[in-house]
Structure formats: C-alpha cells, structure tokens
C-alpha cells in the first residue's frame, strides 16, 4: 500500500480536494507545508512546472514518484483510491468532465478576489452568487444520476462538489450568502450530496484537518488574509 | 469501428486539440459545426451548456457523449493510443503536461481582458517577454527523449504542437518559440517533427479556423465577418 505526501502551502486552496480524497479513502498521507517566503522559492525550481501542489507517492519498497498539476493529481488519486465511477476510459472521462465543469465555476470567482476596492469585491461576489453560480449548478443538478453523481457509488465528483461548497462557506457564511444554501430549493440533489458528505468522513476532514489556522476570510473586507 | 462526431463552433478554439488527436490517429470522425444562430437551442442539450461535445458511435450502434475539452482530450488520448502507458500514473503524468499548457492558455486569455488595446498590448508584451518563456522553460526541461515521454508520440507532444500553432497565429514571428528557439531545442524539434508529418497534414488540410480570428492590432480574438 503506498503512502502519500501532499506538498503545498498551509491552506486548503488547490490541495483541498486531494487531501479530502486521501482522507475519505483512509489512505496514509502527510502534509508537507511550504513557506511562501522561506522554502517555496527553492522548492519551486525543483517542481516540474514551477507550481504546487505536488503529490509524492511512496511505494512500499520505498521508491518515490512525484506528480504535479491539480487536475492530474485528482484524476490519479480518484483512480488509485477507487473513487471513479468505473474502470473504463469513458467512465473516468465522464468523472473528469464533471470535475472540469465544477473547476470552471470555481475559477469564475477568482478575478473578484483580486479587485482593488471593497465595493467592487462586494458587487463581484454578489453577481457571482446570484447569476454565475445558478447558471452552472443547473446543469450539475440535472447530471446527478442517483444518491451520488454516478448512482450508488461515491466518487471524486461528489467530493469536488463538497469542496466547492466548503470554499463558499469560507467566503460567504458570515453573510449567510453561500449560494448552495440560498438556492437550496433549486438544487435538492446537489444539497443532498453535500449534507450526506458533511455527516461523514469528508465533513470530519473539513472540521478537523482542513484549516491550518493561518489563511482566513476577513468578513468586513471581503477578502482572504493571513493571521 | 468506432466513429466520432466533434460538436463545436466554426472555430479552432477549444475544439482544435480534439480534432488534431482524431485526425492524427486516423480515427473516423466528422465535425459538426455549431452556428452561432443555432447555439441557443443546442446549449441546453449539452451536458453542461457548453461545446465541445464528443459523440462516440460504437460499432454496435450505441452512442454516448462526453463534454468538456479536458475530459474529451484525455479520453481520446487514451483510446487512440496517445498516452505514455496504460497505468494511472503514466496517464496522469501526460495530463499534468497538458494541464500546465492549459494554465498558460488561461494566462493568455487574461491578457486579452483589458478594456483598451493599449492595456491588452502591454499585457501581451509582458506575456511574450516573461510568462510564455517561463512556462516553456519548464516544458523544455521535462522532455524525456525525442518526444515528451521518450520514443513515442503522446498527446503531450500534440498539445505542444497545438500551442505552437496558437502562438504563431497570435504573435507570428514574435512567438517565443521562434525568437527564443535556441532556448527550447527539444520543444522546437518536437514541433518540427510533428509539422513534417500527420499533424502538419491536419494543419494544412483539415484544421478549422472558421470565424474566430486574432485581431493583432486589437490584441484579442474576435469574430471575423
């Protein structure tokens, strides 16, 4: 059985879903935290593409291999940890298509995070929550094929949905503006998935091993900041 | 024999890479071009309200469809024998190369979001001088043989080729793959080898540029009349 190292900063960010997959699957993993100022600059040049997260797979014979890029790491872990809908190329690609659409929705809010004034950020987030999110989630709701995205089996797609919900909680819970909650009546299947995951191992990860205490949302400023 | 339909607009855009894979591998495929006027009705018939969509028609007559360019490309790479190997790790490594290039493409899209052509020009000049060479430096270092993964062409090489086409279309002779070719000998060799073969045939004979063109004085993509 391999063990894993997740190399990233001490924040949920782009490592959140990987950590969640490892937790839900009960895999043995450690976080290797990088420090933006001290260790990151040297580590950066050792990475394949100059970015993290990096996943190190440590096999039982001690051999190590590294994998980069969140979408590749998530696809690899989903397959290795039996969190794909099935073994065929098509089934795995269908799961990747859901991840891709959810990642696109997630990316749509990023420019707003960096807008210069408070008023611009507030307006940007309001527009995102009321206009962009429902446009994307309507297709996600329609896609769900059972209790989970792919019927009876929990897969990486359900966990991606929950990871997105958690990020919205980070940003919007102080204003009761998490779009999954505000629009609950429009997205019953998606919310049922979230509620189920919240009660189990994914929720436990979220409450105990997801936040490392440094990076958090500053409600009055509508932005993330470090303690 | 499996046949494919690639549904996308009359443009290269996010359909180009899938068409290149199908064409390069000699798959039986056809392009179903979506006209802007028809998009309104077609949109909600797609899994996520977007194209490209790949329709797969098996020999037994069954069909299935796949959305999202990243998923379509990963799928086609696997079924068309354009991955480094069959294990999850090997397939994920190829995906990581492609993902890094997708990141670069996103940066170039952002450079065109400025509201004036001056802003966009500044952003693209910075991309040419700094961002693109930085991405290419890591890519050059990654290459493990004649191709990205040794002796066999994979979709990582074809992604590089598609990026080279895009950079040429956008920047012509100012493409960093040309101005800094000496810094990227392995990447340059892959692009030249592919251009001389089936990928070059695709570009000359089957590639669809359609209505979406780069307006170089505006520093953005737009629809040609």
CSV table of C-alpha atoms in Angstrom, one decimal:
chain,number,residue,atom,x,y,z
A,1,UNK,CA,0.0,0.0,0.0
A,2,UNK,CA,1.5,3.3,-0.9
A,3,UNK,CA,1.7,6.3,1.4
A,4,UNK,CA,1.4,9.8,0.1
A,5,UNK,CA,2.8,13.3,0.8
A,6,UNK,CA,0.8,16.4,-0.2
A,7,UNK,CA,3.3,19.3,-0.8
A,8,UNK,CA,1.5,22.6,-0.6
A,9,UNK,CA,1.1,25.8,1.5
A,10,UNK,CA,-0.7,25.7,4.9
A,11,UNK,CA,-4.1,26.5,3.4
A,12,UNK,CA,-6.8,24.4,1.8
A,13,UNK,CA,-6.5,26.1,-1.6
A,14,UNK,CA,-5.7,23.8,-4.5
A,15,UNK,CA,-4.7,20.9,-2.2
A,16,UNK,CA,-8.1,20.7,-0.5
A,17,UNK,CA,-9.7,18.1,-2.8
A,18,UNK,CA,-6.6,15.9,-2.8
A,19,UNK,CA,-6.5,15.8,1.0
A,20,UNK,CA,-10.2,15.1,1.1
A,21,UNK,CA,-9.8,12.1,-1.3
A,22,UNK,CA,-7.0,10.7,0.8
A,23,UNK,CA,-9.0,11.1,4.0
A,24,UNK,CA,-12.2,9.6,2.7
A,25,UNK,CA,-10.3,6.7,1.3
A,26,UNK,CA,-8.5,6.2,4.6
A,27,UNK,CA,-5.1,6.5,2.9
A,28,UNK,CA,-2.0,7.2,4.8
A,29,UNK,CA,-0.7,10.7,4.0
A,30,UNK,CA,1.2,13.6,5.4
A,31,UNK,CA,1.1,17.3,4.6
A,32,UNK,CA,4.4,18.8,3.8
A,33,UNK,CA,3.8,22.5,4.2
A,34,UNK,CA,5.7,25.0,2.2
A,35,UNK,CA,6.5,28.5,3.4
A,36,UNK,CA,5.9,31.2,0.8
A,37,UNK,CA,8.9,33.2,1.8
A,38,UNK,CA,11.5,30.7,3.0
A,39,UNK,CA,11.2,27.2,1.5
A,40,UNK,CA,8.9,27.9,-1.6
A,41,UNK,CA,11.5,29.7,-3.7
A,42,UNK,CA,13.9,26.8,-3.6
A,43,UNK,CA,11.2,24.1,-3.9
A,44,UNK,CA,9.7,25.9,-6.9
A,45,UNK,CA,12.7,25.2,-9.1
A,46,UNK,CA,12.6,21.5,-8.3
A,47,UNK,CA,9.0,21.2,-9.4
A,48,UNK,CA,8.1,20.0,-12.9
A,49,UNK,CA,6.2,23.2,-13.9
A,50,UNK,CA,7.1,25.7,-11.2
A,51,UNK,CA,3.9,25.2,-9.2
A,52,UNK,CA,2.5,23.2,-6.4
A,53,UNK,CA,0.6,21.1,-5.3
A,54,UNK,CA,2.9,18.2,-5.7
A,55,UNK,CA,1.8,14.7,-4.8
A,56,UNK,CA,4.6,12.3,-3.8
A,57,UNK,CA,3.7,8.6,-4.0
A,58,UNK,CA,5.8,6.5,-1.7
A,59,UNK,CA,5.6,2.8,-2.6
A,60,UNK,CA,6.0,0.0,-0.1
A,61,UNK,CA,9.5,-0.6,-1.5
A,62,UNK,CA,10.5,2.9,-0.6
A,63,UNK,CA,10.6,4.2,-4.2
A,64,UNK,CA,9.1,7.7,-4.7
A,65,UNK,CA,7.5,9.4,-7.6
A,66,UNK,CA,6.1,12.9,-7.9
A,67,UNK,CA,3.0,14.2,-9.7
A,68,UNK,CA,2.0,17.8,-10.4
A,69,UNK,CA,-1.0,19.8,-11.5
A,70,UNK,CA,-4.2,19.5,-9.5
A,71,UNK,CA,-6.3,18.0,-12.3
A,72,UNK,CA,-3.7,15.3,-12.9
A,73,UNK,CA,-3.3,14.6,-9.2
A,74,UNK,CA,-7.0,14.4,-8.6
A,75,UNK,CA,-7.5,12.1,-11.6
A,76,UNK,CA,-4.7,9.8,-10.4
A,77,UNK,CA,-5.9,9.7,-6.8
A,78,UNK,CA,-9.5,9.1,-7.8
A,79,UNK,CA,-8.5,6.2,-9.9
A,80,UNK,CA,-6.0,4.8,-7.3
A,81,UNK,CA,-8.4,5.2,-4.4
A,82,UNK,CA,-11.4,3.7,-6.1
A,83,UNK,CA,-13.3,6.9,-6.3
A,84,UNK,CA,-14.0,6.7,-10.1
A,85,UNK,CA,-17.4,5.6,-11.4
A,86,UNK,CA,-15.8,2.6,-13.1
A,87,UNK,CA,-12.6,1.3,-14.7
A,88,UNK,CA,-13.2,2.2,-18.3
A,89,UNK,CA,-11.7,5.2,-20.1
A,90,UNK,CA,-15.2,6.6,-20.7
A,91,UNK,CA,-16.3,6.3,-17.1
A,92,UNK,CA,-13.2,8.0,-15.9
A,93,UNK,CA,-13.5,10.7,-18.6
A,94,UNK,CA,-17.2,11.4,-17.5
A,95,UNK,CA,-16.0,12.0,-14.0
A,96,UNK,CA,-13.3,14.3,-15.3
A,97,UNK,CA,-15.9,16.2,-17.3
A,98,UNK,CA,-17.9,16.9,-14.1
A,99,UNK,CA,-14.6,18.0,-12.3
A,100,UNK,CA,-13.8,20.2,-15.2
A,101,UNK,CA,-17.2,22.0,-15.2
A,102,UNK,CA,-17.0,22.5,-11.4
A,103,UNK,CA,-13.4,23.8,-11.7
A,104,UNK,CA,-14.6,26.2,-14.3
A,105,UNK,CA,-17.3,27.5,-12.0
A,106,UNK,CA,-14.7,27.7,-9.2
A,107,UNK,CA,-12.3,29.7,-11.4
A,108,UNK,CA,-15.0,32.3,-12.3
A,109,UNK,CA,-14.9,33.9,-8.9
A,110,UNK,CA,-11.1,34.2,-8.8
A,111,UNK,CA,-10.8,37.6,-10.6
A,112,UNK,CA,-13.2,39.1,-8.0
A,113,UNK,CA,-10.9,38.1,-5.2
A,114,UNK,CA,-8.3,40.5,-6.5
A,115,UNK,CA,-10.5,43.5,-7.3
A,116,UNK,CA,-8.9,46.6,-5.7
A,117,UNK,CA,-11.8,48.2,-3.8
A,118,UNK,CA,-14.2,46.8,-1.3
A,119,UNK,CA,-17.3,47.9,-3.3
A,120,UNK,CA,-16.0,46.2,-6.4
A,121,UNK,CA,-15.4,43.0,-4.5
A,122,UNK,CA,-18.8,43.0,-2.8
A,123,UNK,CA,-20.5,43.7,-6.2
A,124,UNK,CA,-18.4,41.0,-7.9
A,125,UNK,CA,-19.3,38.4,-5.3
A,126,UNK,CA,-23.0,39.3,-5.4
A,127,UNK,CA,-23.1,38.9,-9.1
A,128,UNK,CA,-21.2,35.6,-8.9
A,129,UNK,CA,-23.6,34.2,-6.3
A,130,UNK,CA,-26.8,35.3,-7.9
A,131,UNK,CA,-26.0,35.0,-11.6
A,132,UNK,CA,-23.0,32.8,-12.4
A,133,UNK,CA,-23.4,30.0,-9.8
A,134,UNK,CA,-27.0,29.1,-10.7
A,135,UNK,CA,-26.2,29.0,-14.4
A,136,UNK,CA,-23.5,26.3,-13.8
A,137,UNK,CA,-25.3,24.4,-11.0
A,138,UNK,CA,-28.4,23.9,-13.0
A,139,UNK,CA,-26.5,21.5,-15.3
A,140,UNK,CA,-24.9,19.9,-12.3
A,141,UNK,CA,-28.2,19.2,-10.7
A,142,UNK,CA,-29.5,17.7,-13.9
A,143,UNK,CA,-26.5,15.5,-14.3
A,144,UNK,CA,-26.9,13.7,-10.9
A,145,UNK,CA,-27.9,10.1,-11.5
A,146,UNK,CA,-28.8,8.8,-8.1
A,147,UNK,CA,-27.9,9.4,-4.5
A,148,UNK,CA,-24.5,10.3,-5.8
A,149,UNK,CA,-23.4,11.8,-9.1
A,150,UNK,CA,-22.9,8.4,-10.6
A,151,UNK,CA,-25.6,6.4,-8.9
A,152,UNK,CA,-24.9,4.3,-5.9
A,153,UNK,CA,-21.2,4.9,-5.7
A,154,UNK,CA,-19.5,7.9,-4.1
A,155,UNK,CA,-16.9,9.3,-6.5
A,156,UNK,CA,-14.4,12.2,-6.8
A,157,UNK,CA,-17.2,14.3,-8.4
A,158,UNK,CA,-19.3,14.3,-5.2
A,159,UNK,CA,-16.3,15.2,-3.2
A,160,UNK,CA,-15.4,18.0,-5.7
A,161,UNK,CA,-18.9,19.4,-5.2
A,162,UNK,CA,-18.4,19.3,-1.4
A,163,UNK,CA,-15.0,21.0,-1.7
A,164,UNK,CA,-16.7,23.8,-3.7
A,165,UNK,CA,-19.4,24.1,-1.0
A,166,UNK,CA,-16.7,24.4,1.7
A,167,UNK,CA,-14.9,27.2,-0.2
A,168,UNK,CA,-18.2,29.1,-0.5
A,169,UNK,CA,-18.7,28.6,3.3
A,170,UNK,CA,-15.2,30.1,3.8
A,171,UNK,CA,-16.2,33.1,1.8
A,172,UNK,CA,-19.9,33.6,2.3
A,173,UNK,CA,-21.0,32.0,5.6
A,174,UNK,CA,-20.6,35.3,7.6
A,175,UNK,CA,-23.2,36.9,5.4
A,176,UNK,CA,-25.4,33.8,5.0
A,177,UNK,CA,-24.7,34.0,1.3
A,178,UNK,CA,-23.5,30.5,0.5
A,179,UNK,CA,-25.3,30.0,-2.9
A,180,UNK,CA,-25.9,26.3,-2.2
A,181,UNK,CA,-27.9,27.3,0.9
A,182,UNK,CA,-29.6,30.4,-0.6
A,183,UNK,CA,-30.6,28.4,-3.7
A,184,UNK,CA,-31.3,25.2,-1.8
A,185,UNK,CA,-34.8,24.8,-3.3
A,186,UNK,CA,-33.3,24.8,-6.8
A,187,UNK,CA,-30.6,22.2,-6.2
A,188,UNK,CA,-32.1,19.5,-4.0
A,189,UNK,CA,-29.9,16.6,-5.3
A,190,UNK,CA,-26.7,18.6,-5.0
A,191,UNK,CA,-27.6,19.7,-1.5
A,192,UNK,CA,-28.4,16.1,-0.5
A,193,UNK,CA,-24.9,15.0,-1.6
A,194,UNK,CA,-23.4,17.9,0.4
A,195,UNK,CA,-25.5,17.1,3.5
A,196,UNK,CA,-24.5,13.4,3.4
A,197,UNK,CA,-20.8,14.1,3.0
A,198,UNK,CA,-20.9,16.7,5.7
A,199,UNK,CA,-22.1,14.0,8.2
A,200,UNK,CA,-19.3,11.5,7.3
A,201,UNK,CA,-15.5,11.4,6.8
A,202,UNK,CA,-15.4,14.3,4.4
A,203,UNK,CA,-17.2,16.5,7.0
A,204,UNK,CA,-14.8,15.3,9.7
A,205,UNK,CA,-11.8,16.2,7.5
A,206,UNK,CA,-13.4,19.6,6.9
A,207,UNK,CA,-13.9,20.4,10.6
A,208,UNK,CA,-10.6,18.9,11.9
A,209,UNK,CA,-7.9,18.7,9.3
A,210,UNK,CA,-8.7,21.2,6.6
A,211,UNK,CA,-7.9,24.5,8.2
A,212,UNK,CA,-4.4,25.2,9.4
A,213,UNK,CA,-5.3,28.4,11.1
A,214,UNK,CA,-3.4,30.9,9.0
A,215,UNK,CA,-5.4,31.9,6.0
A,216,UNK,CA,-9.0,33.0,6.6
A,217,UNK,CA,-11.7,35.2,5.2
A,218,UNK,CA,-11.9,38.7,6.6
A,219,UNK,CA,-15.6,39.4,6.5
A,220,UNK,CA,-15.6,43.2,6.7
A,221,UNK,CA,-13.0,43.4,3.8
A,222,UNK,CA,-14.5,40.7,1.6
A,223,UNK,CA,-11.1,39.1,1.1
A,224,UNK,CA,-8.7,36.4,2.4
A,225,UNK,CA,-5.9,37.3,4.6
A,226,UNK,CA,-3.3,35.7,6.8
A,227,UNK,CA,-3.2,35.8,10.6
B,1,UNK,CA,-15.2,0.5,-35.9
B,2,UNK,CA,-15.9,3.4,-33.5
B,3,UNK,CA,-16.8,6.7,-35.2
B,4,UNK,CA,-16.8,10.1,-33.6
B,5,UNK,CA,-18.5,13.4,-34.0
B,6,UNK,CA,-16.9,16.5,-32.6
B,7,UNK,CA,-19.5,19.2,-32.0
B,8,UNK,CA,-18.1,22.7,-31.7
B,9,UNK,CA,-18.3,26.1,-33.3
B,10,UNK,CA,-16.8,27.0,-36.6
B,11,UNK,CA,-13.5,27.9,-35.0
B,12,UNK,CA,-10.3,26.4,-33.7
B,13,UNK,CA,-10.7,27.5,-30.0
B,14,UNK,CA,-11.4,24.6,-27.7
B,15,UNK,CA,-12.2,22.1,-30.4
B,16,UNK,CA,-8.8,22.3,-32.2
B,17,UNK,CA,-6.9,19.9,-29.9
B,18,UNK,CA,-9.6,17.1,-30.1
B,19,UNK,CA,-9.7,17.4,-33.9
B,20,UNK,CA,-6.0,17.2,-34.0
B,21,UNK,CA,-6.0,14.0,-31.9
B,22,UNK,CA,-8.7,12.4,-34.0
B,23,UNK,CA,-7.0,13.4,-37.3
B,24,UNK,CA,-3.5,12.4,-36.2
B,25,UNK,CA,-4.6,9.0,-35.0
B,26,UNK,CA,-6.5,8.3,-38.3
B,27,UNK,CA,-9.8,7.9,-36.4
B,28,UNK,CA,-13.1,8.0,-38.4
B,29,UNK,CA,-14.6,11.4,-37.4
B,30,UNK,CA,-16.7,14.2,-38.6
B,31,UNK,CA,-17.0,17.8,-37.4
B,32,UNK,CA,-20.5,19.0,-36.6
B,33,UNK,CA,-20.1,22.8,-36.7
B,34,UNK,CA,-22.5,24.7,-34.5
B,35,UNK,CA,-23.6,28.0,-36.0
B,36,UNK,CA,-24.0,30.9,-33.6
B,37,UNK,CA,-27.6,31.2,-34.5
B,38,UNK,CA,-28.3,27.6,-33.5
B,39,UNK,CA,-26.4,27.7,-30.2
B,40,UNK,CA,-29.4,29.0,-28.2
B,41,UNK,CA,-31.4,25.8,-28.9
B,42,UNK,CA,-28.5,23.4,-28.7
B,43,UNK,CA,-26.9,24.7,-25.5
B,44,UNK,CA,-29.3,23.0,-23.1
B,45,UNK,CA,-29.0,19.7,-24.9
B,46,UNK,CA,-25.3,19.5,-23.9
B,47,UNK,CA,-24.3,18.1,-20.5
B,48,UNK,CA,-23.0,21.4,-19.1
B,49,UNK,CA,-24.3,24.0,-21.5
B,50,UNK,CA,-21.0,24.1,-23.5
B,51,UNK,CA,-19.3,22.8,-26.5
B,52,UNK,CA,-17.1,20.9,-27.5
B,53,UNK,CA,-19.1,17.7,-27.1
B,54,UNK,CA,-17.7,14.4,-28.4
B,55,UNK,CA,-20.3,11.9,-29.6
B,56,UNK,CA,-19.0,8.4,-29.7
B,57,UNK,CA,-20.7,5.8,-32.0
B,58,UNK,CA,-19.7,2.3,-31.3
B,59,UNK,CA,-19.8,-0.5,-33.9
B,60,UNK,CA,-22.9,-2.0,-32.3
B,61,UNK,CA,-24.8,1.2,-32.9
B,62,UNK,CA,-24.8,2.5,-29.4
B,63,UNK,CA,-23.9,6.1,-28.8
B,64,UNK,CA,-22.6,8.1,-25.8
B,65,UNK,CA,-21.5,11.6,-25.4
B,66,UNK,CA,-18.7,13.3,-23.5
B,67,UNK,CA,-18.4,17.0,-22.6
B,68,UNK,CA,-15.6,19.3,-21.5
B,69,UNK,CA,-12.5,19.7,-23.7
B,70,UNK,CA,-10.1,18.5,-21.0
B,71,UNK,CA,-12.1,15.3,-20.5
B,72,UNK,CA,-12.6,14.7,-24.2
B,73,UNK,CA,-8.9,15.1,-24.9
B,74,UNK,CA,-7.9,12.7,-22.0
B,75,UNK,CA,-10.4,10.2,-23.3
B,76,UNK,CA,-9.3,10.4,-26.9
B,77,UNK,CA,-5.6,10.2,-25.9
B,78,UNK,CA,-6.3,7.0,-24.1
B,79,UNK,CA,-8.5,5.2,-26.6
B,80,UNK,CA,-6.4,6.4,-29.6
B,81,UNK,CA,-3.1,5.1,-28.1
B,82,UNK,CA,-1.6,8.6,-27.4
B,83,UNK,CA,-0.7,8.1,-23.7
B,84,UNK,CA,2.8,7.1,-22.4
B,85,UNK,CA,1.4,3.9,-20.9
B,86,UNK,CA,-1.7,2.2,-19.6
B,87,UNK,CA,-1.1,2.8,-15.8
B,88,UNK,CA,-2.9,5.6,-13.9
B,89,UNK,CA,0.4,7.3,-13.1
B,90,UNK,CA,1.6,7.4,-16.7
B,91,UNK,CA,-1.7,8.8,-17.9
B,92,UNK,CA,-1.7,11.3,-15.1
B,93,UNK,CA,1.8,12.4,-16.0
B,94,UNK,CA,0.7,13.2,-19.6
B,95,UNK,CA,-2.3,15.0,-18.2
B,96,UNK,CA,0.0,17.1,-16.0
B,97,UNK,CA,2.0,18.3,-19.0
B,98,UNK,CA,-1.3,19.3,-20.8
B,99,UNK,CA,-2.6,20.9,-17.7
B,100,UNK,CA,0.4,23.2,-17.4
B,101,UNK,CA,-0.2,24.3,-21.0
B,102,UNK,CA,-3.9,24.9,-20.2
B,103,UNK,CA,-2.7,27.2,-17.5
B,104,UNK,CA,-0.6,29.1,-20.0
B,105,UNK,CA,-3.6,29.4,-22.3
B,106,UNK,CA,-5.6,30.8,-19.4
B,107,UNK,CA,-2.9,33.4,-18.8
B,108,UNK,CA,-3.0,34.5,-22.5
B,109,UNK,CA,-6.8,34.7,-22.3
B,110,UNK,CA,-6.5,37.0,-19.2
B,111,UNK,CA,-4.0,39.2,-21.2
B,112,UNK,CA,-6.8,40.0,-23.6
B,113,UNK,CA,-9.4,41.0,-21.0
B,114,UNK,CA,-8.2,44.6,-20.7
B,115,UNK,CA,-10.7,47.1,-21.9
B,116,UNK,CA,-8.4,49.1,-24.2
B,117,UNK,CA,-6.0,47.9,-26.9
B,118,UNK,CA,-3.1,49.7,-25.0
B,119,UNK,CA,-3.8,47.6,-21.9
B,120,UNK,CA,-4.0,44.4,-23.9
B,121,UNK,CA,-0.8,45.2,-25.8
B,122,UNK,CA,1.1,45.8,-22.5
B,123,UNK,CA,-0.3,42.5,-21.1
B,124,UNK,CA,0.7,40.5,-24.2
B,125,UNK,CA,4.1,42.1,-24.4
B,126,UNK,CA,4.7,41.0,-20.8
B,127,UNK,CA,3.5,37.5,-21.7
B,128,UNK,CA,5.9,37.4,-24.7
B,129,UNK,CA,8.9,38.6,-22.6
B,130,UNK,CA,8.2,36.8,-19.4
B,131,UNK,CA,5.3,34.5,-18.9
B,132,UNK,CA,5.5,32.3,-22.0
B,133,UNK,CA,9.3,31.8,-21.9
B,134,UNK,CA,8.9,30.9,-18.2
B,135,UNK,CA,6.3,28.2,-19.0
B,136,UNK,CA,8.3,26.9,-21.9
B,137,UNK,CA,11.5,26.7,-19.8
B,138,UNK,CA,9.8,24.1,-17.5
B,139,UNK,CA,8.4,22.3,-20.5
B,140,UNK,CA,11.8,22.1,-22.2
B,141,UNK,CA,13.3,20.6,-19.0
B,142,UNK,CA,10.5,18.0,-18.8
B,143,UNK,CA,11.1,16.4,-22.2
B,144,UNK,CA,12.5,12.9,-21.7
B,145,UNK,CA,13.6,11.9,-25.2
B,146,UNK,CA,12.7,12.6,-28.8
B,147,UNK,CA,9.2,13.1,-27.5
B,148,UNK,CA,7.9,14.2,-24.1
B,149,UNK,CA,7.8,10.6,-22.9
B,150,UNK,CA,10.7,9.0,-24.8
B,151,UNK,CA,10.3,7.5,-28.2
B,152,UNK,CA,6.5,7.5,-28.5
B,153,UNK,CA,4.3,10.4,-29.6
B,154,UNK,CA,1.7,11.2,-26.9
B,155,UNK,CA,-0.9,13.9,-26.6
B,156,UNK,CA,1.6,15.9,-24.6
B,157,UNK,CA,3.6,16.4,-27.8
B,158,UNK,CA,0.4,17.2,-29.7
B,159,UNK,CA,-0.6,19.8,-27.1
B,160,UNK,CA,2.7,21.5,-27.6
B,161,UNK,CA,2.1,21.5,-31.3
B,162,UNK,CA,-1.3,23.0,-30.9
B,163,UNK,CA,0.2,25.7,-28.6
B,164,UNK,CA,2.8,26.4,-31.2
B,165,UNK,CA,0.0,26.9,-33.8
B,166,UNK,CA,-1.8,29.2,-31.5
B,167,UNK,CA,1.3,31.3,-30.6
B,168,UNK,CA,2.1,31.6,-34.3
B,169,UNK,CA,-1.4,32.7,-35.1
B,170,UNK,CA,-1.3,35.3,-32.3
B,171,UNK,CA,2.2,36.6,-32.5
B,172,UNK,CA,3.7,35.5,-35.8
B,173,UNK,CA,7.4,35.8,-35.8
B,174,UNK,CA,7.3,37.2,-32.3
B,175,UNK,CA,6.3,33.8,-30.9
B,176,UNK,CA,8.8,33.0,-28.2
B,177,UNK,CA,9.2,29.5,-29.8
B,178,UNK,CA,10.7,31.4,-32.7
B,179,UNK,CA,12.5,34.4,-31.1
B,180,UNK,CA,14.0,32.1,-28.3
B,181,UNK,CA,14.2,28.9,-30.3
B,182,UNK,CA,17.8,28.4,-29.1
B,183,UNK,CA,16.4,28.2,-25.5
B,184,UNK,CA,14.0,25.4,-26.4
B,185,UNK,CA,15.8,22.9,-28.7
B,186,UNK,CA,13.8,19.9,-27.6
B,187,UNK,CA,10.4,21.6,-27.9
B,188,UNK,CA,11.4,23.0,-31.3
B,189,UNK,CA,12.4,19.6,-32.5
B,190,UNK,CA,9.1,18.1,-31.5
B,191,UNK,CA,7.1,20.8,-33.2
B,192,UNK,CA,9.2,20.5,-36.4
B,193,UNK,CA,8.9,16.7,-36.5
B,194,UNK,CA,5.1,16.8,-36.0
B,195,UNK,CA,4.7,19.6,-38.5
B,196,UNK,CA,6.5,17.4,-41.1
B,197,UNK,CA,4.1,14.5,-40.5
B,198,UNK,CA,0.4,13.9,-39.8
B,199,UNK,CA,0.0,16.9,-37.5
B,200,UNK,CA,1.2,19.1,-40.3
B,201,UNK,CA,-1.3,17.4,-42.7
B,202,UNK,CA,-4.1,18.2,-40.3
B,203,UNK,CA,-3.0,21.8,-40.2
B,204,UNK,CA,-2.8,22.2,-43.9
B,205,UNK,CA,-5.9,20.1,-44.9
B,206,UNK,CA,-8.3,19.6,-42.0
B,207,UNK,CA,-7.8,22.3,-39.4
B,208,UNK,CA,-10.8,24.6,-39.0
B,209,UNK,CA,-10.0,28.2,-38.3
B,210,UNK,CA,-13.5,29.4,-39.1
B,211,UNK,CA,-14.9,32.7,-37.9
B,212,UNK,CA,-12.7,33.2,-34.8
B,213,UNK,CA,-9.6,35.2,-35.7
B,214,UNK,CA,-6.8,37.0,-33.8
B,215,UNK,CA,-7.0,40.7,-34.4
B,216,UNK,CA,-3.4,41.7,-33.9
B,217,UNK,CA,-3.9,45.5,-33.7
B,218,UNK,CA,-6.5,44.9,-31.1
B,219,UNK,CA,-4.6,42.2,-29.2
B,220,UNK,CA,-7.7,40.0,-28.9
B,221,UNK,CA,-9.7,37.3,-30.5
B,222,UNK,CA,-12.9,38.3,-32.3
B,223,UNK,CA,-15.3,37.2,-34.9
B,224,UNK,CA,-14.5,37.9,-38.5
B,225,UNK,CA,-17.4,39.0,-40.6
